[in-house]
Amino acid sequence: MWRAAPGAGGLLSWLKGAQRAEPLKMISLKKGLSIREKMRTAGVLDDFLKHIKYDPVKGYQPRQGSVVRQPITNHLDSSYFGEISIGEPPQKFLVLFDTGSSNLWVPSTDCKSPACFNHAKFQPCDSATFTPTNQSHNVSYGSGSVTIALGYDTLRVSRGGSIIVTNQEFGLSQDEPTQPFYFAEFDGILGMAYPSLAVGGMATALEGMLDQDQLAEPIFRFHIYHMDFLISYGGELILGGMDPQLFQGDITWAPVTEKLYWQVQSASSWCSQGCQAIVDTGTFLLTVPQEYLESILEALGAQETTTLPLCPCGGADPLCPLLQSNGYCTLAIEVTYLPSQDGQPLWILGDVFLKEYYTIFDMANNRVGFAPSV
């Protein structure tokens, strides 16, 4: 369930007041260089990866106490961002809209890390509506922790800032790991997973939108373009409904099985009790359980090298290649060895999957819908 924000009606408030909400709100997604590409250009990627020992689904395991370990390596390939603003007058930030986490945070003027000097920073003194708190939290990543101080201010989202949430709780980063955040094209992260995943019990941005009747429906959807000629415009995020002109055929709905991430179960002969998959816009790759990699590569006509799976370039490739060299493409696949919470194989459906499918996140009915994109 989506919990109500303190002193508010949450989803119940939406059910009573949906008639007052405006229709669909769209956020343009910018397609930019990924952290991996920028670190490779700077010559620091190989050394960074040598010190990061991880399994791509490690961050999706049950958390310990109040600590949520975010799989920062997932963000290395993320390349789709959108603009928000915080404060009065509005201060603009480019954020990663991430269905794999739940906290909203941006850099602050108090942050002295090199990563913060490379990005837009929130200036509390310049906002007439900012309210500070004496609370702070650490969001742990594989390469270190992001320390955030908490505050409240006005959040504006969507084209023209037509979604306005007053007194939205958010984090102001005080310290960030230089690698990889220095190389990130986005300034901060707007988490869109379940409130139960939020570090420190922070109120999420989606909770604020629902509580203040900013969405026509408790639904949001991603449409990531897969046309190569759209170099900088990567697609859009629509809040409050869906556009039937952007998909074809019927919508296939999958119920959420674990209300932390957007985790669903898919019917497959590969898994005795159904495969578990996390739909994560903060991950670019498709993560595959190790026991199925050989079958998938065989079906795609690919072969596994010492580090990456490769296949001949050209033709209809359901997985968008990341790299091309001497007529071969690197498939956007990586392997995991860890299972889901119920012991079943766990997949991560990242942007390469979402490019092919119009994806709908239904907060009222706790389900995710998929339909082929047009």
mmCIF file of C-alpha atoms in Angstrom:
data_model
loop_
_atom_site.group_PDB
_atom_site.id
_atom_site.type_symbol
_atom_site.label_atom_id
_atom_site.label_comp_id
_atom_site.label_asym_id
_atom_site.label_seq_id
_atom_site.Cartn_x
_atom_site.Cartn_y
_atom_site.Cartn_z
ATOM 1 C CA MET A 1 0.000 0.000 0.000
ATOM 2 C CA TRP A 2 0.997 3.613 -0.503
ATOM 3 C CA ARG A 3 0.943 5.096 2.947
ATOM 4 C CA ALA A 4 -0.487 8.517 3.686
ATOM 5 C CA ALA A 5 1.889 11.371 4.396
ATOM 6 C CA PRO A 6 1.784 12.652 7.988
ATOM 7 C CA GLY A 7 -1.474 14.498 8.673
ATOM 8 C CA ALA A 8 -2.905 13.713 5.252
ATOM 9 C CA GLY A 9 -5.227 11.338 3.482
ATOM 10 C CA GLY A 10 -2.786 9.916 0.900
ATOM 11 C CA LEU A 11 -4.488 7.643 -1.599
ATOM 12 C CA LEU A 12 -7.842 8.016 0.186
ATOM 13 C CA SER A 13 -7.587 11.762 -0.374
ATOM 14 C CA TRP A 14 -7.025 11.105 -4.061
ATOM 15 C CA LEU A 15 -10.067 8.801 -4.278
ATOM 16 C CA LYS A 16 -12.250 11.522 -2.763
ATOM 17 C CA GLY A 17 -10.808 14.414 -4.712
ATOM 18 C CA ALA A 18 -9.711 13.055 -8.081
ATOM 19 C CA GLN A 19 -12.278 15.220 -9.849
ATOM 20 C CA ARG A 20 -10.251 18.300 -8.872
ATOM 21 C CA ALA A 21 -7.006 17.065 -10.377
ATOM 22 C CA GLU A 22 -5.832 18.124 -13.809
ATOM 23 C CA PRO A 23 -5.212 15.561 -16.593
ATOM 24 C CA LEU A 24 -1.937 14.018 -17.710
ATOM 25 C CA LYS A 25 1.320 15.734 -16.788
ATOM 26 C CA MET A 26 4.345 15.030 -18.992
ATOM 27 C CA ILE A 27 8.052 15.217 -18.220
ATOM 28 C CA SER A 28 10.464 15.100 -21.137
ATOM 29 C CA LEU A 29 13.300 12.637 -20.646
ATOM 30 C CA LYS A 30 16.713 13.785 -21.807
ATOM 31 C CA LYS A 31 19.022 11.187 -23.287
ATOM 32 C CA GLY A 32 22.565 11.971 -22.179
ATOM 33 C CA LEU A 33 25.929 10.332 -21.769
ATOM 34 C CA SER A 34 26.025 7.611 -19.143
ATOM 35 C CA ILE A 35 28.405 7.616 -16.174
ATOM 36 C CA ARG A 36 30.163 4.602 -17.694
ATOM 37 C CA GLU A 37 30.822 6.463 -20.949
ATOM 38 C CA LYS A 38 32.148 9.553 -19.164
ATOM 39 C CA MET A 39 34.358 7.532 -16.792
ATOM 40 C CA ARG A 40 35.736 5.523 -19.695
ATOM 41 C CA THR A 41 36.590 8.760 -21.531
ATOM 42 C CA ALA A 42 38.295 10.093 -18.395
ATOM 43 C CA GLY A 43 40.333 6.883 -18.092
ATOM 44 C CA VAL A 44 39.112 6.005 -14.579
ATOM 45 C CA LEU A 45 36.514 3.303 -15.285
ATOM 46 C CA ASP A 46 38.719 0.208 -15.134
ATOM 47 C CA ASP A 47 40.268 1.163 -11.808
ATOM 48 C CA PHE A 48 36.839 1.971 -10.341
ATOM 49 C CA LEU A 49 35.370 -1.374 -11.364
ATOM 50 C CA LYS A 50 38.328 -3.263 -9.884
ATOM 51 C CA HIS A 51 37.409 -1.936 -6.443
ATOM 52 C CA ILE A 52 33.659 -2.543 -6.745
ATOM 53 C CA LYS A 53 32.811 -6.147 -5.972
ATOM 54 C CA TYR A 54 29.122 -6.561 -6.542
ATOM 55 C CA ASP A 55 26.324 -8.673 -7.859
ATOM 56 C CA PRO A 56 23.835 -6.474 -9.764
ATOM 57 C CA VAL A 57 20.877 -7.565 -7.601
ATOM 58 C CA LYS A 58 22.675 -7.244 -4.262
ATOM 59 C CA GLY A 59 20.994 -3.927 -3.613
ATOM 60 C CA TYR A 60 17.575 -5.517 -3.976
ATOM 61 C CA GLN A 61 17.975 -7.904 -1.060
ATOM 62 C CA PRO A 62 16.073 -7.303 2.211
ATOM 63 C CA ARG A 63 17.519 -4.317 4.023
ATOM 64 C CA GLN A 64 19.189 -4.455 7.417
ATOM 65 C CA GLY A 65 17.648 -2.095 9.947
ATOM 66 C CA SER A 66 17.287 1.382 8.460
ATOM 67 C CA VAL A 67 20.030 0.951 5.878
ATOM 68 C CA VAL A 68 19.131 0.484 2.222
ATOM 69 C CA ARG A 69 22.107 -0.364 0.046
ATOM 70 C CA GLN A 70 21.525 1.071 -3.384
ATOM 71 C CA PRO A 71 23.258 -0.733 -6.292
ATOM 72 C CA ILE A 72 25.224 2.273 -7.532
ATOM 73 C CA THR A 73 26.781 0.233 -10.335
ATOM 74 C CA ASN A 74 23.288 0.041 -11.842
ATOM 75 C CA HIS A 75 23.415 3.791 -12.383
ATOM 76 C CA LEU A 76 26.627 3.597 -14.413
ATOM 77 C CA ASP A 77 24.665 3.124 -17.627
ATOM 78 C CA SER A 78 21.601 5.233 -16.787
ATOM 79 C CA SER A 79 21.159 7.893 -19.441
ATOM 80 C CA TYR A 80 17.575 9.199 -19.179
ATOM 81 C CA PHE A 81 16.937 12.224 -16.988
ATOM 82 C CA GLY A 82 14.313 14.927 -16.500
ATOM 83 C CA GLU A 83 14.019 18.375 -14.959
ATOM 84 C CA ILE A 84 12.384 19.324 -11.657
ATOM 85 C CA SER A 85 12.590 22.416 -9.491
ATOM 86 C CA ILE A 86 12.629 22.958 -5.737
ATOM 87 C CA GLY A 87 12.008 26.148 -3.770
ATOM 88 C CA GLU A 88 10.485 29.616 -4.195
ATOM 89 C CA PRO A 89 11.641 30.959 -6.574
ATOM 90 C CA PRO A 90 12.255 27.595 -8.307
ATOM 91 C CA GLN A 91 15.789 26.180 -8.460
ATOM 92 C CA LYS A 92 16.188 23.715 -11.329
ATOM 93 C CA PHE A 93 17.770 20.265 -11.163
ATOM 94 C CA LEU A 94 18.256 17.374 -13.564
ATOM 95 C CA VAL A 95 17.253 14.144 -11.805
ATOM 96 C CA LEU A 96 17.185 10.444 -12.509
ATOM 97 C CA PHE A 97 13.563 9.241 -12.212
ATOM 98 C CA ASP A 98 14.319 5.951 -10.518
ATOM 99 C CA THR A 99 11.741 3.200 -9.887
ATOM 100 C CA GLY A 100 14.478 1.275 -8.053
ATOM 101 C CA SER A 101 14.676 3.672 -5.083
ATOM 102 C CA SER A 102 12.318 5.919 -3.095
ATOM 103 C CA ASN A 103 14.178 8.978 -1.797
ATOM 104 C CA LEU A 104 14.330 12.412 -3.393
ATOM 105 C CA TRP A 105 17.652 14.201 -2.987
ATOM 106 C CA VAL A 106 19.724 16.879 -4.727
ATOM 107 C CA PRO A 107 23.136 18.418 -3.954
ATOM 108 C CA SER A 108 23.305 21.326 -1.519
ATOM 109 C CA THR A 109 25.576 24.315 -1.055
ATOM 110 C CA ASP A 110 26.909 22.661 2.120
ATOM 111 C CA CYS A 111 28.395 19.798 0.124
ATOM 112 C CA LYS A 112 32.145 20.190 -0.397
ATOM 113 C CA SER A 113 32.702 16.955 -2.338
ATOM 114 C CA PRO A 114 34.094 17.331 -5.878
ATOM 115 C CA ALA A 115 30.926 15.641 -7.181
ATOM 116 C CA CYS A 116 28.778 18.464 -5.792
ATOM 117 C CA PHE A 117 30.863 21.211 -7.375
ATOM 118 C CA ASN A 118 30.222 19.559 -10.724
ATOM 119 C CA HIS A 119 26.422 19.866 -10.397
ATOM 120 C CA ALA A 120 23.589 22.254 -9.598
ATOM 121 C CA LYS A 121 23.295 22.803 -5.843
ATOM 122 C CA PHE A 122 20.244 23.781 -3.809
ATOM 123 C CA GLN A 123 20.665 27.062 -1.975
ATOM 124 C CA PRO A 124 18.355 27.109 1.074
ATOM 125 C CA CYS A 125 18.894 30.813 1.733
ATOM 126 C CA ASP A 126 17.535 31.661 -1.721
ATOM 127 C CA SER A 127 14.201 29.935 -1.108
ATOM 128 C CA ALA A 128 11.453 31.756 0.806
ATOM 129 C CA THR A 129 9.649 28.473 1.532
ATOM 130 C CA PHE A 130 12.475 26.233 2.720
ATOM 131 C CA THR A 131 12.114 24.648 6.163
ATOM 132 C CA PRO A 132 15.186 22.878 7.593
ATOM 133 C CA THR A 133 15.172 19.987 10.043
ATOM 134 C CA ASN A 134 17.802 18.613 12.391
ATOM 135 C CA GLN A 135 17.658 15.161 10.812
ATOM 136 C CA SER A 136 20.090 13.475 8.444
ATOM 137 C CA HIS A 137 20.517 10.018 6.904
ATOM 138 C CA ASN A 138 23.095 8.014 5.005
ATOM 139 C CA VAL A 139 22.175 6.313 1.751
ATOM 140 C CA SER A 140 24.754 3.546 1.285
ATOM 141 C CA TYR A 141 26.128 2.681 -2.139
ATOM 142 C CA GLY A 142 28.718 0.142 -3.219
ATOM 143 C CA SER A 143 31.327 2.878 -3.509
ATOM 144 C CA GLY A 144 30.448 4.809 -0.357
ATOM 145 C CA SER A 145 27.590 6.736 1.241
ATOM 146 C CA VAL A 146 25.672 9.845 0.308
ATOM 147 C CA THR A 147 24.945 11.862 3.443
ATOM 148 C CA ILE A 148 21.718 13.852 3.212
ATOM 149 C CA ALA A 149 20.254 16.502 5.515
ATOM 150 C CA LEU A 150 16.462 16.678 5.449
ATOM 151 C CA GLY A 151 14.315 19.672 4.671
ATOM 152 C CA TYR A 152 10.924 20.709 3.279
ATOM 153 C CA ASP A 153 10.154 22.923 0.315
ATOM 154 C CA THR A 154 7.971 23.320 -2.773
ATOM 155 C CA LEU A 155 8.544 20.705 -5.468
ATOM 156 C CA ARG A 156 7.576 21.351 -9.089
ATOM 157 C CA VAL A 157 7.486 18.533 -11.612
ATOM 158 C CA SER A 158 6.417 18.156 -15.273
ATOM 159 C CA ARG A 159 6.556 20.491 -18.227
ATOM 160 C CA GLY A 160 5.980 24.039 -17.046
ATOM 161 C CA GLY A 161 6.013 22.879 -13.411
ATOM 162 C CA SER A 162 2.303 22.071 -13.522
ATOM 163 C CA ILE A 163 2.635 19.564 -10.651
ATOM 164 C CA ILE A 164 3.205 21.558 -7.470
ATOM 165 C CA VAL A 165 3.735 19.850 -4.109
ATOM 166 C CA THR A 166 4.162 22.145 -1.121
ATOM 167 C CA ASN A 167 6.194 21.154 1.953
ATOM 168 C CA GLN A 168 7.720 18.161 0.193
ATOM 169 C CA GLU A 169 10.353 16.372 2.253
ATOM 170 C CA PHE A 170 13.653 15.927 0.420
ATOM 171 C CA GLY A 171 17.333 15.334 1.028
ATOM 172 C CA LEU A 172 20.181 17.796 0.541
ATOM 173 C CA SER A 173 23.417 15.934 -0.010
ATOM 174 C CA GLN A 174 26.216 16.953 2.337
ATOM 175 C CA ASP A 175 28.801 14.493 1.033
ATOM 176 C CA GLU A 176 28.940 12.335 -2.112
ATOM 177 C CA PRO A 177 31.467 9.778 -3.383
ATOM 178 C CA THR A 178 33.590 11.439 -6.059
ATOM 179 C CA GLN A 179 33.454 8.303 -8.158
ATOM 180 C CA PRO A 180 31.062 7.785 -9.771
ATOM 181 C CA PHE A 181 28.858 10.816 -8.927
ATOM 182 C CA TYR A 182 31.336 13.374 -10.261
ATOM 183 C CA PHE A 183 30.731 11.897 -13.723
ATOM 184 C CA ALA A 184 26.927 11.691 -13.455
ATOM 185 C CA GLU A 185 25.012 13.916 -15.848
ATOM 186 C CA PHE A 186 22.117 14.058 -13.388
ATOM 187 C CA ASP A 187 22.285 16.211 -10.262
ATOM 188 C CA GLY A 188 20.143 14.063 -7.975
ATOM 189 C CA ILE A 189 17.646 11.230 -7.834
ATOM 190 C CA LEU A 190 13.854 11.192 -7.559
ATOM 191 C CA GLY A 191 12.899 7.742 -6.296
ATOM 192 C CA MET A 192 9.583 6.274 -7.464
ATOM 193 C CA ALA A 193 9.546 2.907 -5.679
ATOM 194 C CA TYR A 194 7.337 2.090 -2.670
ATOM 195 C CA PRO A 195 7.387 4.326 0.443
ATOM 196 C CA SER A 196 8.479 1.342 2.545
ATOM 197 C CA LEU A 197 11.851 1.492 0.756
ATOM 198 C CA ALA A 198 12.558 5.136 1.641
ATOM 199 C CA VAL A 199 15.600 5.594 3.877
ATOM 200 C CA GLY A 200 14.610 7.020 7.247
ATOM 201 C CA GLY A 201 10.895 6.782 6.492
ATOM 202 C CA MET A 202 11.056 9.928 4.361
ATOM 203 C CA ALA A 203 7.870 10.918 2.540
ATOM 204 C CA THR A 204 8.259 10.225 -1.174
ATOM 205 C CA ALA A 205 7.528 12.639 -4.001
ATOM 206 C CA LEU A 206 4.735 10.372 -5.284
ATOM 207 C CA GLU A 207 3.109 10.408 -1.843
ATOM 208 C CA GLY A 208 3.128 14.201 -1.939
ATOM 209 C CA MET A 209 1.555 14.254 -5.405
ATOM 210 C CA LEU A 210 -1.210 11.870 -4.350
ATOM 211 C CA ASP A 211 -1.887 13.607 -1.055
ATOM 212 C CA GLN A 212 -2.193 17.040 -2.675
ATOM 213 C CA ASP A 213 -4.401 15.833 -5.552
ATOM 214 C CA GLN A 214 -1.824 16.564 -8.240
ATOM 215 C CA LEU A 215 -2.502 13.423 -10.295
ATOM 216 C CA ALA A 216 -5.669 12.664 -12.263
ATOM 217 C CA GLU A 217 -5.085 8.965 -11.574
ATOM 218 C CA PRO A 218 -2.628 7.168 -9.246
ATOM 219 C CA ILE A 219 -0.668 5.962 -12.280
ATOM 220 C CA PHE A 220 2.594 6.904 -13.967
ATOM 221 C CA ARG A 221 4.193 5.463 -17.049
ATOM 222 C CA PHE A 222 7.475 5.540 -18.957
ATOM 223 C CA HIS A 223 7.833 5.668 -22.723
ATOM 224 C CA ILE A 224 11.500 5.479 -23.738
ATOM 225 C CA TYR A 225 12.122 6.017 -27.432
ATOM 226 C CA HIS A 226 14.223 3.499 -29.308
ATOM 227 C CA MET A 227 14.683 5.474 -32.537
ATOM 228 C CA ASP A 228 18.374 6.153 -33.147
ATOM 229 C CA PHE A 229 17.813 9.574 -34.737
ATOM 230 C CA LEU A 230 16.435 10.991 -31.477
ATOM 231 C CA ILE A 231 19.868 11.772 -30.112
ATOM 232 C CA SER A 232 19.019 13.988 -27.136
ATOM 233 C CA TYR A 233 15.274 13.496 -26.621
ATOM 234 C CA GLY A 234 14.934 10.143 -24.897
ATOM 235 C CA GLY A 235 11.184 9.893 -24.306
ATOM 236 C CA GLU A 236 8.817 10.943 -21.592
ATOM 237 C CA LEU A 237 7.423 10.192 -18.182
ATOM 238 C CA ILE A 238 3.674 10.777 -17.879
ATOM 239 C CA LEU A 239 2.163 11.239 -14.431
ATOM 240 C CA GLY A 240 -1.543 10.686 -13.836
ATOM 241 C CA GLY A 241 -2.576 8.391 -16.673
ATOM 242 C CA MET A 242 -1.586 6.768 -19.948
ATOM 243 C CA ASP A 243 -1.710 7.593 -23.653
ATOM 244 C CA PRO A 244 -3.175 4.792 -25.827
ATOM 245 C CA GLN A 245 -1.537 6.291 -28.936
ATOM 246 C CA LEU A 246 1.888 5.267 -27.655
ATOM 247 C CA PHE A 247 1.297 1.510 -27.458
ATOM 248 C CA GLN A 248 -0.345 -1.201 -29.514
ATOM 249 C CA GLY A 249 -2.361 -4.264 -28.575
ATOM 250 C CA ASP A 250 -3.526 -5.187 -25.103
ATOM 251 C CA ILE A 251 -1.871 -4.323 -21.820
ATOM 252 C CA THR A 252 -0.507 -7.304 -19.903
ATOM 253 C CA TRP A 253 -0.767 -6.665 -16.156
ATOM 254 C CA ALA A 254 1.532 -8.259 -13.576
ATOM 255 C CA PRO A 255 0.756 -7.912 -9.847
ATOM 256 C CA VAL A 256 3.453 -6.573 -7.537
ATOM 257 C CA THR A 257 4.790 -9.381 -5.330
ATOM 258 C CA GLU A 258 7.112 -7.427 -3.031
ATOM 259 C CA LYS A 259 6.031 -3.889 -2.123
ATOM 260 C CA LEU A 260 9.474 -2.387 -1.843
ATOM 261 C CA TYR A 261 10.556 -2.221 -5.468
ATOM 262 C CA TRP A 262 8.234 -2.621 -8.436
ATOM 263 C CA GLN A 263 8.764 -6.392 -8.315
ATOM 264 C CA VAL A 264 6.476 -8.651 -10.338
ATOM 265 C CA GLN A 265 6.155 -12.347 -11.110
ATOM 266 C CA SER A 266 6.198 -13.673 -14.648
ATOM 267 C CA ALA A 267 4.988 -17.042 -15.850
ATOM 268 C CA SER A 268 7.888 -19.084 -17.211
ATOM 269 C CA SER A 269 8.825 -22.734 -17.464
ATOM 270 C CA TRP A 270 12.284 -21.689 -16.286
ATOM 271 C CA CYS A 271 11.083 -21.029 -12.721
ATOM 272 C CA SER A 272 9.110 -23.572 -10.689
ATOM 273 C CA GLN A 273 7.115 -20.860 -8.905
ATOM 274 C CA GLY A 274 7.392 -18.109 -11.518
ATOM 275 C CA CYS A 275 10.360 -15.846 -12.189
ATOM 276 C CA GLN A 276 10.651 -12.649 -10.159
ATOM 277 C CA ALA A 277 11.549 -9.411 -11.952
ATOM 278 C CA ILE A 278 12.190 -5.857 -10.733
ATOM 279 C CA VAL A 279 11.192 -3.117 -13.171
ATOM 280 C CA ASP A 280 13.889 -0.503 -12.657
ATOM 281 C CA THR A 281 14.262 2.704 -14.674
ATOM 282 C CA GLY A 282 17.488 3.422 -12.757
ATOM 283 C CA THR A 283 19.144 0.425 -14.422
ATOM 284 C CA PHE A 284 20.072 0.435 -18.087
ATOM 285 C CA LEU A 285 20.886 -3.254 -18.522
ATOM 286 C CA LEU A 286 18.870 -6.453 -18.494
ATOM 287 C CA THR A 287 20.086 -8.559 -15.581
ATOM 288 C CA VAL A 288 19.787 -12.310 -16.131
ATOM 289 C CA PRO A 289 20.111 -15.179 -13.616
ATOM 290 C CA GLN A 290 23.350 -17.020 -14.370
ATOM 291 C CA GLU A 291 21.673 -20.368 -15.024
ATOM 292 C CA TYR A 292 19.759 -18.937 -18.019
ATOM 293 C CA LEU A 293 22.535 -16.985 -19.725
ATOM 294 C CA GLU A 294 23.645 -19.786 -22.034
ATOM 295 C CA SER A 295 20.102 -20.391 -23.311
ATOM 296 C CA ILE A 296 19.551 -16.685 -23.938
ATOM 297 C CA LEU A 297 22.821 -16.253 -25.830
ATOM 298 C CA GLU A 298 22.005 -19.297 -27.949
ATOM 299 C CA ALA A 299 18.587 -17.890 -28.816
ATOM 300 C CA LEU A 300 20.170 -14.554 -29.813
ATOM 301 C CA GLY A 301 22.987 -16.132 -31.789
ATOM 302 C CA ALA A 302 25.515 -14.595 -29.416
ATOM 303 C CA GLN A 303 28.618 -15.891 -27.694
ATOM 304 C CA GLU A 304 30.119 -15.134 -24.305
ATOM 305 C CA THR A 305 33.619 -13.720 -24.259
ATOM 306 C CA THR A 306 35.836 -13.429 -21.191
ATOM 307 C CA THR A 307 33.961 -10.332 -20.056
ATOM 308 C CA LEU A 308 30.890 -9.619 -22.194
ATOM 309 C CA PRO A 309 28.328 -11.388 -24.409
ATOM 310 C CA LEU A 310 28.700 -10.491 -28.083
ATOM 311 C CA CYS A 311 26.618 -11.016 -31.210
ATOM 312 C CA PRO A 312 26.838 -9.928 -34.872
ATOM 313 C CA CYS A 313 25.540 -6.377 -35.390
ATOM 314 C CA GLY A 314 22.604 -5.747 -37.686
ATOM 315 C CA GLY A 315 19.113 -7.143 -37.954
ATOM 316 C CA ALA A 316 16.421 -6.967 -35.322
ATOM 317 C CA ASP A 317 18.152 -7.053 -31.953
ATOM 318 C CA PRO A 318 15.717 -7.052 -29.010
ATOM 319 C CA LEU A 319 18.490 -5.841 -26.719
ATOM 320 C CA CYS A 320 19.927 -2.503 -27.773
ATOM 321 C CA PRO A 321 23.740 -2.903 -28.125
ATOM 322 C CA LEU A 322 25.956 -0.740 -25.951
ATOM 323 C CA LEU A 323 29.145 -1.015 -27.975
ATOM 324 C CA GLN A 324 30.084 -1.826 -31.561
ATOM 325 C CA SER A 325 33.500 -3.008 -32.681
ATOM 326 C CA ASN A 326 34.614 -4.848 -35.834
ATOM 327 C CA GLY A 327 31.073 -5.818 -36.747
ATOM 328 C CA TYR A 328 30.166 -7.153 -33.304
ATOM 329 C CA CYS A 329 27.888 -5.714 -30.655
ATOM 330 C CA THR A 330 27.978 -5.971 -26.898
ATOM 331 C CA LEU A 331 24.585 -7.067 -25.608
ATOM 332 C CA ALA A 332 23.112 -5.060 -22.757
ATOM 333 C CA ILE A 333 23.084 -8.081 -20.444
ATOM 334 C CA GLU A 334 24.811 -8.783 -17.164
ATOM 335 C CA VAL A 335 24.625 -11.823 -14.926
ATOM 336 C CA THR A 336 23.424 -12.224 -11.359
ATOM 337 C CA TYR A 337 23.997 -15.110 -8.978
ATOM 338 C CA LEU A 338 21.574 -14.029 -6.241
ATOM 339 C CA PRO A 339 17.926 -15.153 -6.028
ATOM 340 C CA SER A 340 14.854 -13.147 -5.046
ATOM 341 C CA GLN A 341 13.482 -13.144 -1.502
ATOM 342 C CA ASP A 342 11.469 -16.335 -2.092
ATOM 343 C CA GLY A 343 14.439 -18.172 -3.582
ATOM 344 C CA GLN A 344 13.232 -17.866 -7.180
ATOM 345 C CA PRO A 345 15.537 -16.472 -9.909
ATOM 346 C CA LEU A 346 15.536 -12.674 -9.990
ATOM 347 C CA TRP A 347 15.708 -10.558 -13.134
ATOM 348 C CA ILE A 348 16.101 -6.792 -13.466
ATOM 349 C CA LEU A 349 14.195 -5.242 -16.350
ATOM 350 C CA GLY A 350 16.140 -2.074 -17.126
ATOM 351 C CA ASP A 351 15.919 0.539 -19.859
ATOM 352 C CA VAL A 352 16.842 -1.826 -22.705
ATOM 353 C CA PHE A 353 13.661 -3.756 -21.892
ATOM 354 C CA LEU A 354 11.578 -0.637 -21.286
ATOM 355 C CA LYS A 355 12.542 0.742 -24.699
ATOM 356 C CA GLU A 356 10.498 -2.039 -26.263
ATOM 357 C CA TYR A 357 7.496 -1.869 -23.923
ATOM 358 C CA TYR A 358 5.211 0.937 -22.849
ATOM 359 C CA THR A 359 5.322 0.443 -19.072
ATOM 360 C CA ILE A 360 2.580 1.507 -16.651
ATOM 361 C CA PHE A 361 3.019 1.665 -12.871
ATOM 362 C CA ASP A 362 -0.393 1.414 -11.176
ATOM 363 C CA MET A 363 -0.116 2.608 -7.575
ATOM 364 C CA ALA A 364 -3.781 2.018 -6.671
ATOM 365 C CA ASN A 365 -3.843 -1.627 -7.735
ATOM 366 C CA ASN A 366 -0.189 -2.500 -7.055
ATOM 367 C CA ARG A 367 0.558 -3.800 -10.548
ATOM 368 C CA VAL A 368 2.733 -3.074 -13.579
ATOM 369 C CA GLY A 369 1.381 -3.122 -17.122
ATOM 370 C CA PHE A 370 3.291 -3.820 -20.341
ATOM 371 C CA ALA A 371 2.314 -3.235 -23.960
ATOM 372 C CA PRO A 372 4.460 -3.075 -27.119
ATOM 373 C CA SER A 373 5.561 0.525 -27.815
ATOM 374 C CA VAL A 374 4.743 2.130 -31.124
#
